[in-house]
Amino acid sequence: MNLYVGLPLLTVVALVQSVLLSRVDLLGARPDLMFLVVLTWAVARSVDEGLVWGFIGGLIIDLRSGGPLGATALALVVVTFLAGQSWGQGIGSPVMRLLVLALVGGLAYHLILLIVLAWTGHTVDWSFSLLRVALPSVILNMVLTPFVWQPMTWLGRRLRREGLTLG
Amino acid sequence: MKQSPRRPWLPLMLVIIGLFLLVLRETGYLSPVESVFGYVLDPLQRLFAGVTADVGNMFQSVREARELRAQIEELQSRADTLMVGNIRLREYKAEVEQLRVMLNFVSEYPISAYVGADVIGREACDAFPCGEVIGADPNPYLHYITINVGAKHGVEVGDPVVGAGAGLVGRVAEVGPRTSKAQLITDSDSSVAVLLQTSRATGLVVGQLDGTVRMKYIPQGEEIEVGDVVLTSGLGGVMPKGLVVGEVKAVEGMDYELHQEAVVQPAVELDRLELVLVITGFEPVPRDEETPPSEATPEATPEPTPEGSLEE
């Protein structure tokens, strides 16, 4: 694993998420850059790299959060695992498949976050969380997926050309 | 595009490690490790927050410059009038300086003295650590902020955090060496014992997931008026008395219910926080010295609040 590239990148993503994007609230929806980066990386490069990215990126996010450490890491590992399954392979173009994965993965991501929060004793309003936060966020992240896909595929090509791997 | 993990054990191993971390965190064994990571990430976050603020200010400055250019001509014409006003302002300035000295004096004394102050001036930072907000919680279901003061500034877990006008912001939940995480009153695990300024009716202000707060467990017989000021009651001993929480925005509750509820507009704009004050001088009353059962109020018993809530 090339930690010299992966770690700074994931740290910057986590800081952008914590400092800038966490203040964005579009009708309950919040862009989740770490989720998008991990998902697109898993599709663009490999699931193995996505799993490692998801775990490390999730831990950095958790360290910036007041919530339980490991919650986001677990959620992102599951998202990447879902991205690695063969059930979505037959869906049109890579971007189209990515949108479907963003939908399924996004729902799984929020569901796992909520389960972990409930498990660790936090108050969880399930109906409000799912309908007013998770659903709008999943839709917003689906819309944003192609915008993250482009730079991530570019980065993937660039690293491949230089013989670097991130996971 | 490569799919399916080449290492099939990797997802399972990461999930197990994740679960292990969750358990360790809940049992408190990870605090030293988190502090170590805090040493690395906190300065980075402060730097990043500073850079983004500077960039934001730069763009704002460009926009403001255009507006200012248009205003210069208008202001030029008012210069003569302002000249006269300036003499009067000097008089006011002298008066304000005296008031500031008084405010500084008052702020070093009991915390209730803050109530009614319009602005927490920088001079208050001499008495209590002022923290700049450098991040919000990346988890969409939690309402925490990261502030740039920590254990080195005397901040401890449980310290109340206030914003402008001594409005309650929340309470410190985690303390790092140079930064802290404060749980906002809007967090769904937060509950604060409060009373209404006019009727003195007591209740609990509980955070909601949508970022609002509600005052619950108000006895049915109490008359609540929209606009009534909500203050911390100090009951339970974990929060000083008299901090402004907000004002009643709407009253809800059916006649057949035991308690009424009120929607509360927080006194502080929690999503636009920039500078907060951490009250480090307040000593919470130990649990065994809390209100005796005979004086039990709704705050003491209403429903079990989860671990980590503002009022335990």
Coordinates of C-alpha atoms in Angstrom, one line a residue:
Chain A
M1 CA 0.0 0.0 0.0
N2 CA 1.3 3.4 -0.9
L3 CA 0.5 5.2 2.3
Y4 CA 2.3 8.4 1.2
V5 CA -0.5 9.0 -1.3
G6 CA -3.5 7.3 0.3
L7 CA -3.2 8.6 3.8
P8 CA -2.8 12.3 2.9
L9 CA -5.6 12.1 0.4
L10 CA -8.0 10.4 2.8
T11 CA -7.1 12.9 5.6
V12 CA -7.8 15.8 3.3
V13 CA -11.1 14.2 2.3
A14 CA -12.0 13.8 6.0
L15 CA -11.1 17.4 6.8
V16 CA -13.1 18.7 3.8
Q17 CA -16.0 16.6 5.1
S18 CA -15.6 17.8 8.7
V19 CA -14.8 21.5 8.1
L20 CA -16.9 22.3 5.0
L21 CA -19.4 19.7 3.9
S22 CA -20.8 18.9 7.4
R23 CA -22.2 22.4 7.5
V24 CA -24.1 21.8 4.2
D25 CA -27.8 20.9 4.7
L26 CA -30.0 20.7 1.6
L27 CA -33.4 19.7 2.9
G28 CA -31.8 17.3 5.2
A29 CA -29.3 16.0 2.7
R30 CA -25.6 16.2 3.2
P31 CA -22.9 15.3 0.7
D32 CA -20.6 12.6 1.9
L33 CA -17.3 12.9 0.1
M34 CA -15.6 10.0 1.9
F35 CA -18.4 7.7 0.9
L36 CA -18.2 8.9 -2.7
V37 CA -14.4 8.7 -2.9
V38 CA -14.3 5.1 -1.5
L39 CA -17.1 3.9 -3.6
T40 CA -15.7 5.3 -6.9
W41 CA -12.3 4.1 -6.0
A42 CA -13.6 0.6 -5.4
V43 CA -15.3 0.6 -8.8
A44 CA -12.5 2.4 -10.7
R45 CA -9.6 0.4 -9.3
S46 CA -10.3 -2.7 -7.2
V47 CA -12.5 -3.8 -4.3
D48 CA -9.4 -4.7 -2.2
E49 CA -8.1 -1.1 -2.4
G50 CA -11.6 0.2 -1.8
L51 CA -11.9 -1.9 1.4
V52 CA -8.6 -0.6 2.8
W53 CA -9.5 3.0 1.8
G54 CA -13.0 2.6 3.3
F55 CA -11.6 1.3 6.6
I56 CA -8.9 3.9 7.0
G57 CA -11.0 6.8 5.7
G58 CA -13.9 5.7 8.0
L59 CA -11.6 5.7 11.0
I60 CA -10.3 9.2 10.2
I61 CA -13.9 10.4 9.9
D62 CA -14.8 8.7 13.2
L63 CA -11.8 10.4 14.9
R64 CA -13.3 13.8 13.8
S65 CA -16.8 12.8 15.0
G66 CA -18.3 12.7 18.5
G67 CA -19.8 9.3 17.6
P68 CA -18.5 5.8 18.2
L69 CA -15.1 5.0 16.7
G70 CA -15.4 2.4 14.0
A71 CA -19.0 3.2 12.9
T72 CA -18.1 4.9 9.6
A73 CA -15.3 2.5 9.0
L74 CA -17.7 -0.5 9.3
A75 CA -20.2 1.2 7.1
L76 CA -17.7 2.0 4.4
V77 CA -16.3 -1.5 4.4
V78 CA -19.8 -2.9 3.9
V79 CA -20.4 -0.4 1.1
T80 CA -17.2 -1.5 -0.7
F81 CA -18.0 -5.1 -0.2
L82 CA -21.4 -4.5 -1.8
A83 CA -19.6 -2.7 -4.7
G84 CA -17.5 -5.8 -5.2
Q85 CA -20.4 -8.2 -5.7
S86 CA -21.2 -9.4 -9.2
W87 CA -24.9 -8.6 -9.1
G88 CA -24.4 -5.1 -10.6
Q89 CA -22.0 -6.2 -13.4
G90 CA -24.6 -6.3 -16.2
I91 CA -25.9 -2.8 -15.8
G92 CA -24.9 -0.6 -18.7
S93 CA -22.0 1.8 -18.5
P94 CA -19.7 2.0 -15.5
V95 CA -21.3 5.4 -14.5
M96 CA -24.8 3.8 -14.6
R97 CA -23.6 0.9 -12.5
L98 CA -22.0 3.4 -10.1
L99 CA -25.3 5.2 -9.7
V100 CA -27.0 2.0 -8.7
L101 CA -24.2 1.2 -6.3
A102 CA -24.4 4.7 -4.9
L103 CA -28.1 4.1 -4.2
V104 CA -27.7 0.6 -2.7
G105 CA -24.4 1.5 -1.0
G106 CA -25.8 4.8 0.3
L107 CA -28.8 3.1 1.9
A108 CA -26.6 0.4 3.5
Y109 CA -24.1 3.1 4.7
H110 CA -26.8 5.1 6.5
L111 CA -28.5 1.9 7.8
I112 CA -25.3 0.7 9.4
L113 CA -24.5 4.1 10.9
L114 CA -27.9 4.1 12.5
I115 CA -27.6 0.5 13.7
V116 CA -24.2 1.2 15.3
L117 CA -25.5 4.4 16.9
A118 CA -28.5 2.6 18.3
W119 CA -26.3 -0.2 19.5
T120 CA -23.9 2.1 21.3
G121 CA -26.8 3.8 23.2
H122 CA -27.4 6.9 21.1
T123 CA -31.0 8.1 20.6
V124 CA -32.1 7.1 17.1
D125 CA -35.4 8.3 15.6
W126 CA -35.7 5.7 12.9
S127 CA -38.4 7.1 10.7
F128 CA -37.1 10.6 10.8
S129 CA -33.5 9.5 10.2
L130 CA -34.3 7.2 7.3
L131 CA -36.8 9.5 5.6
R132 CA -35.5 13.0 6.3
V133 CA -31.7 12.4 6.4
A134 CA -30.7 9.1 4.8
L135 CA -33.0 9.2 1.8
P136 CA -32.2 12.8 0.8
S137 CA -28.5 12.2 1.4
V138 CA -28.5 9.1 -0.8
I139 CA -30.2 11.0 -3.6
L140 CA -27.8 13.9 -3.3
N141 CA -24.8 11.6 -3.2
M142 CA -26.1 9.8 -6.3
V143 CA -26.3 13.1 -8.1
L144 CA -22.7 13.9 -7.0
T145 CA -21.3 10.5 -7.9
P146 CA -20.4 11.3 -11.6
F147 CA -18.5 14.5 -10.4
V148 CA -16.3 12.4 -8.1
W149 CA -16.0 9.6 -10.6
Q150 CA -14.1 11.7 -13.1
P151 CA -11.3 12.9 -10.8
M152 CA -11.0 9.5 -9.2
T153 CA -10.6 7.6 -12.5
W154 CA -8.1 10.2 -13.5
L155 CA -6.1 9.7 -10.3
G156 CA -6.4 5.9 -10.8
R157 CA -5.0 6.1 -14.3
R158 CA -2.2 8.4 -13.1
L159 CA -1.2 6.1 -10.3
R160 CA -1.3 3.1 -12.6
R161 CA 0.9 4.8 -15.0
E162 CA 3.4 5.5 -12.3
G163 CA 3.1 1.9 -10.9
L164 CA 1.6 2.9 -7.6
T165 CA -1.2 1.2 -5.7
L166 CA -3.1 2.5 -2.8
G167 CA -4.3 -0.7 -1.2
Chain B
M1 CA -12.4 -2.5 -13.7
K2 CA -11.6 -5.2 -11.1
Q3 CA -14.3 -6.7 -9.0
S4 CA -14.6 -9.2 -6.2
P5 CA -11.8 -9.1 -3.6
R6 CA -8.7 -11.0 -4.5
R7 CA -8.3 -11.5 -0.8
P8 CA -11.7 -12.9 0.3
W9 CA -10.7 -12.7 4.0
L10 CA -10.1 -8.9 3.8
P11 CA -13.8 -7.7 4.3
L12 CA -14.3 -10.1 7.2
M13 CA -11.1 -9.1 8.8
L14 CA -11.9 -5.4 8.5
V15 CA -15.4 -5.9 9.9
I16 CA -14.0 -7.8 12.9
I17 CA -11.4 -5.1 13.5
G18 CA -14.1 -2.5 13.2
L19 CA -16.4 -4.3 15.7
F20 CA -13.4 -4.7 18.0
L21 CA -12.7 -1.0 17.9
L22 CA -16.3 -0.2 18.6
V23 CA -16.2 -2.4 21.7
L24 CA -12.9 -0.9 22.9
R25 CA -14.1 2.6 22.3
E26 CA -17.3 1.9 24.3
T27 CA -15.3 0.5 27.2
G28 CA -13.0 3.6 27.1
Y29 CA -9.7 1.8 26.3
L30 CA -9.2 3.7 23.2
S31 CA -9.0 7.2 24.7
P32 CA -5.2 7.3 24.9
V33 CA -5.0 6.2 21.2
E34 CA -7.5 8.8 20.2
S35 CA -5.5 11.4 22.0
V36 CA -2.4 10.4 20.0
F37 CA -4.3 10.7 16.8
G38 CA -5.6 14.0 18.0
Y39 CA -2.1 15.3 18.2
V40 CA -1.8 14.7 14.5
L41 CA -5.2 15.5 13.2
D42 CA -6.1 18.5 15.4
P43 CA -3.4 20.8 14.1
L44 CA -4.2 19.7 10.6
Q45 CA -7.9 20.5 11.1
R46 CA -7.1 23.8 12.7
L47 CA -4.8 24.7 9.8
F48 CA -7.4 23.5 7.2
A49 CA -10.2 25.5 8.9
G50 CA -8.0 28.5 9.0
V51 CA -7.1 28.2 5.3
T52 CA -10.7 27.7 4.2
A53 CA -11.8 30.7 6.4
D54 CA -9.1 32.8 4.7
V55 CA -10.1 31.7 1.3
G56 CA -13.7 32.4 2.1
N57 CA -12.8 35.8 3.4
M58 CA -10.8 36.5 0.3
F59 CA -13.8 35.9 -2.0
Q60 CA -16.0 37.8 0.4
S61 CA -13.5 40.7 0.3
V62 CA -13.7 40.8 -3.5
R63 CA -17.5 40.9 -3.4
E64 CA -17.4 43.5 -0.7
A65 CA -14.9 45.6 -2.6
R66 CA -17.4 46.1 -5.4
E67 CA -20.1 47.0 -3.1
L68 CA -17.9 49.4 -1.2
R69 CA -16.8 51.2 -4.4
A70 CA -20.5 52.0 -5.0
Q71 CA -20.9 53.1 -1.5
I72 CA -17.9 55.4 -1.4
E73 CA -19.6 58.1 -3.5
E74 CA -22.6 58.0 -1.3
L75 CA -20.6 58.1 1.9
Q76 CA -18.5 61.0 0.6
S77 CA -21.6 63.1 0.5
R78 CA -22.5 62.2 4.1
A79 CA -19.0 63.0 5.4
D80 CA -20.0 66.4 6.6
T81 CA -22.9 65.1 8.6
L82 CA -20.8 62.3 10.1
M83 CA -18.2 64.9 11.2
V84 CA -20.8 66.3 13.6
G85 CA -21.9 62.7 14.6
N86 CA -18.3 61.8 15.3
I87 CA -18.0 64.2 18.1
R88 CA -21.0 62.6 19.8
L89 CA -19.6 59.1 19.1
R90 CA -16.4 60.0 21.0
E91 CA -18.6 60.6 24.0
Y92 CA -20.2 57.2 23.5
K93 CA -16.9 55.5 23.1
A94 CA -15.7 56.7 26.5
E95 CA -19.0 55.4 28.0
V96 CA -18.6 52.0 26.3
E97 CA -15.1 51.6 27.6
Q98 CA -16.3 52.1 31.1
L99 CA -19.0 49.5 30.5
R100 CA -16.5 47.0 29.2
V101 CA -14.4 47.3 32.3
M102 CA -17.6 46.6 34.3
L103 CA -18.5 43.6 32.2
N104 CA -15.0 42.2 32.6
F105 CA -15.3 42.6 36.3
V106 CA -18.7 40.9 36.4
S107 CA -17.6 38.1 34.1
E108 CA -15.1 36.9 36.6
Y109 CA -17.8 36.4 39.2
P110 CA -20.8 34.0 39.3
I111 CA -21.8 32.6 36.0
S112 CA -25.3 33.9 36.2
A113 CA -23.8 37.3 35.8
Y114 CA -23.5 36.6 32.1
V115 CA -27.2 36.5 31.5
G116 CA -28.3 39.5 29.7
A117 CA -25.0 40.3 28.2
D118 CA -25.4 41.1 24.5
V119 CA -22.0 40.0 23.3
I120 CA -19.3 38.0 24.9
G121 CA -16.3 40.2 24.2
R122 CA -12.8 39.0 23.6
E123 CA -12.0 40.3 27.1
A124 CA -14.0 37.4 28.5
C125 CA -11.3 35.2 27.1
D126 CA -9.1 36.3 30.0
A127 CA -11.3 34.5 32.4
F128 CA -12.5 31.5 30.4
P129 CA -11.0 29.8 27.3
C130 CA -12.6 31.1 24.1
G131 CA -12.8 28.4 21.4
E132 CA -13.1 29.0 17.7
V133 CA -15.3 26.4 16.0
I134 CA -13.1 24.5 13.6
G135 CA -15.4 21.7 12.5
A136 CA -18.9 20.2 12.7
D137 CA -19.7 16.5 13.1
P138 CA -19.2 14.6 9.8
N139 CA -21.8 12.0 11.1
P140 CA -25.2 13.3 9.8
Y141 CA -27.0 11.9 12.9
L142 CA -24.9 13.7 15.5
H143 CA -24.7 17.4 16.4
Y144 CA -21.2 18.1 17.8
I145 CA -18.7 20.8 17.1
T146 CA -14.9 20.8 17.3
I147 CA -13.4 23.8 19.1
N148 CA -9.8 24.8 19.2
V149 CA -9.3 24.7 23.0
G150 CA -8.6 21.6 24.9
A151 CA -7.0 20.1 28.1
K152 CA -4.1 22.5 27.8
H153 CA -6.5 25.4 28.2
G154 CA -8.1 23.9 31.2
V155 CA -11.1 22.4 29.5
E156 CA -12.7 19.3 31.0
V157 CA -15.5 17.0 30.0
G158 CA -18.8 18.4 31.1
D159 CA -17.8 22.1 30.9
P160 CA -20.7 24.2 29.6
V161 CA -20.2 26.0 26.3
V162 CA -21.9 29.2 25.6
G163 CA -22.1 31.5 22.6
A164 CA -23.0 35.2 22.1
G165 CA -25.2 36.7 24.7
A166 CA -24.4 33.8 27.1
G167 CA -26.7 31.6 25.1
L168 CA -26.2 27.9 25.8
V169 CA -24.5 26.0 23.1
G170 CA -23.9 22.7 24.7
R171 CA -21.4 20.9 26.8
V172 CA -17.9 19.5 26.3
A173 CA -18.1 15.8 25.5
E174 CA -14.6 14.9 24.6
V175 CA -11.3 16.7 25.4
G176 CA -8.2 16.4 23.4
P177 CA -4.9 18.2 24.1
R178 CA -5.6 21.2 22.1
T179 CA -9.2 20.7 20.8
S180 CA -12.4 19.5 22.3
K181 CA -15.7 18.2 21.0
A182 CA -18.8 19.8 22.3
Q183 CA -22.2 18.2 22.2
L184 CA -24.7 20.8 21.0
I185 CA -28.1 21.2 22.7
T186 CA -29.6 20.1 19.3
D187 CA -28.0 16.6 19.5
S188 CA -30.7 14.0 20.1
D189 CA -28.9 12.7 23.1
S190 CA -28.7 16.1 24.8
S191 CA -31.1 17.1 27.5
V192 CA -30.9 20.1 29.8
A193 CA -32.9 21.0 32.8
V194 CA -34.6 24.3 32.2
L195 CA -37.3 26.7 33.4
L196 CA -39.4 29.4 31.8
Q197 CA -38.4 32.9 32.9
T198 CA -42.0 34.2 33.3
S199 CA -44.0 31.2 34.7
R200 CA -41.0 29.5 36.3
A201 CA -42.3 26.2 35.0
T202 CA -39.6 23.6 34.7
G203 CA -38.9 21.0 32.1
L204 CA -36.2 19.4 29.9
V205 CA -34.9 20.8 26.7
V206 CA -34.2 17.9 24.5
G207 CA -32.4 18.0 21.1
Q208 CA -34.0 16.7 18.0
L209 CA -32.5 15.1 14.9
D210 CA -33.7 17.9 12.7
G211 CA -31.5 20.4 14.6
T212 CA -34.4 21.9 16.6
V213 CA -34.9 21.7 20.4
R214 CA -38.1 21.0 22.3
M215 CA -38.9 21.7 25.9
K216 CA -40.6 18.6 27.3
Y217 CA -42.2 17.5 30.6
I218 CA -43.8 20.9 31.3
P219 CA -46.7 20.2 33.8
Q220 CA -50.1 20.4 32.2
G221 CA -51.3 23.2 34.4
E222 CA -48.6 25.7 33.6
E223 CA -49.3 28.5 31.2
I224 CA -46.7 28.9 28.5
E225 CA -46.5 31.9 26.3
V226 CA -44.8 32.2 23.0
G227 CA -41.7 34.3 23.4
D228 CA -41.1 33.3 27.0
V229 CA -37.4 33.0 27.7
V230 CA -36.0 29.5 28.5
L231 CA -33.2 29.4 31.0
T232 CA -31.1 26.6 32.5
S233 CA -32.6 25.8 35.9
G234 CA -29.4 24.4 37.4
L235 CA -31.3 21.4 38.7
G236 CA -29.3 18.3 38.6
G237 CA -26.2 20.3 39.2
V238 CA -24.5 19.7 35.9
M239 CA -25.2 23.0 34.4
P240 CA -25.1 26.5 35.9
K241 CA -28.3 28.3 36.5
G242 CA -29.5 31.1 34.4
L243 CA -27.9 30.5 31.0
V244 CA -30.2 31.5 28.2
V245 CA -31.3 28.5 26.1
G246 CA -33.7 30.2 23.8
E247 CA -37.3 31.3 23.6
V248 CA -40.6 29.5 23.2
K249 CA -41.6 29.4 19.5
A250 CA -44.7 27.3 19.8
V251 CA -46.6 25.4 22.4
E252 CA -47.9 21.8 21.8
G253 CA -49.8 19.4 23.9
M254 CA -53.2 17.9 24.3
D255 CA -55.4 18.3 27.4
Y256 CA -55.4 14.6 28.1
E257 CA -51.6 14.4 28.1
L258 CA -49.7 14.6 31.4
H259 CA -47.2 17.1 30.1
Q260 CA -47.0 19.9 27.6
E261 CA -44.3 20.5 25.1
A262 CA -42.8 23.6 23.6
V263 CA -40.8 24.2 20.5
V264 CA -37.8 26.3 21.5
Q265 CA -35.8 28.6 19.3
P266 CA -32.2 28.4 20.5
A267 CA -30.7 31.7 21.6
V268 CA -27.6 31.0 19.6
E269 CA -27.5 30.3 15.9
L270 CA -25.9 26.9 16.3
D271 CA -25.2 26.3 12.6
R272 CA -23.3 29.6 12.3
L273 CA -21.2 29.4 15.4
E274 CA -17.7 30.9 15.1
L275 CA -16.6 31.8 18.6
V276 CA -17.7 30.1 21.8
L277 CA -16.8 30.4 25.4
V278 CA -16.1 27.4 27.6
I279 CA -17.1 27.8 31.3
T280 CA -14.3 26.1 33.1
G281 CA -14.9 27.5 36.5
F282 CA -18.2 25.7 37.1
E283 CA -18.0 22.7 39.4
P284 CA -20.8 20.2 38.8
V285 CA -22.5 18.9 41.9
P286 CA -21.7 15.3 42.6
R287 CA -24.5 12.8 41.9
D288 CA -25.1 11.9 45.5
E289 CA -25.7 15.6 46.3
E290 CA -28.4 16.0 43.7
T291 CA -31.9 17.1 44.5
P292 CA -33.4 14.7 47.1
P293 CA -36.3 12.5 46.0
S294 CA -38.8 14.5 48.0
E295 CA -38.1 17.5 45.7
A296 CA -38.1 15.4 42.6
T297 CA -38.9 17.4 39.5
P298 CA -39.5 16.2 35.9
E299 CA -35.8 16.7 35.3
A300 CA -34.9 14.1 37.8
T301 CA -37.1 11.3 36.5
P302 CA -38.9 11.8 33.3
E303 CA -37.4 9.1 31.2
P304 CA -34.0 7.4 31.2
T305 CA -31.6 9.6 29.3
P306 CA -29.0 7.7 27.4
E307 CA -25.4 7.8 28.5
G308 CA -23.6 10.9 27.4
S309 CA -26.5 13.2 27.6
L310 CA -26.0 16.7 28.8
E311 CA -28.0 16.1 32.0
E312 CA -27.3 12.8 33.6

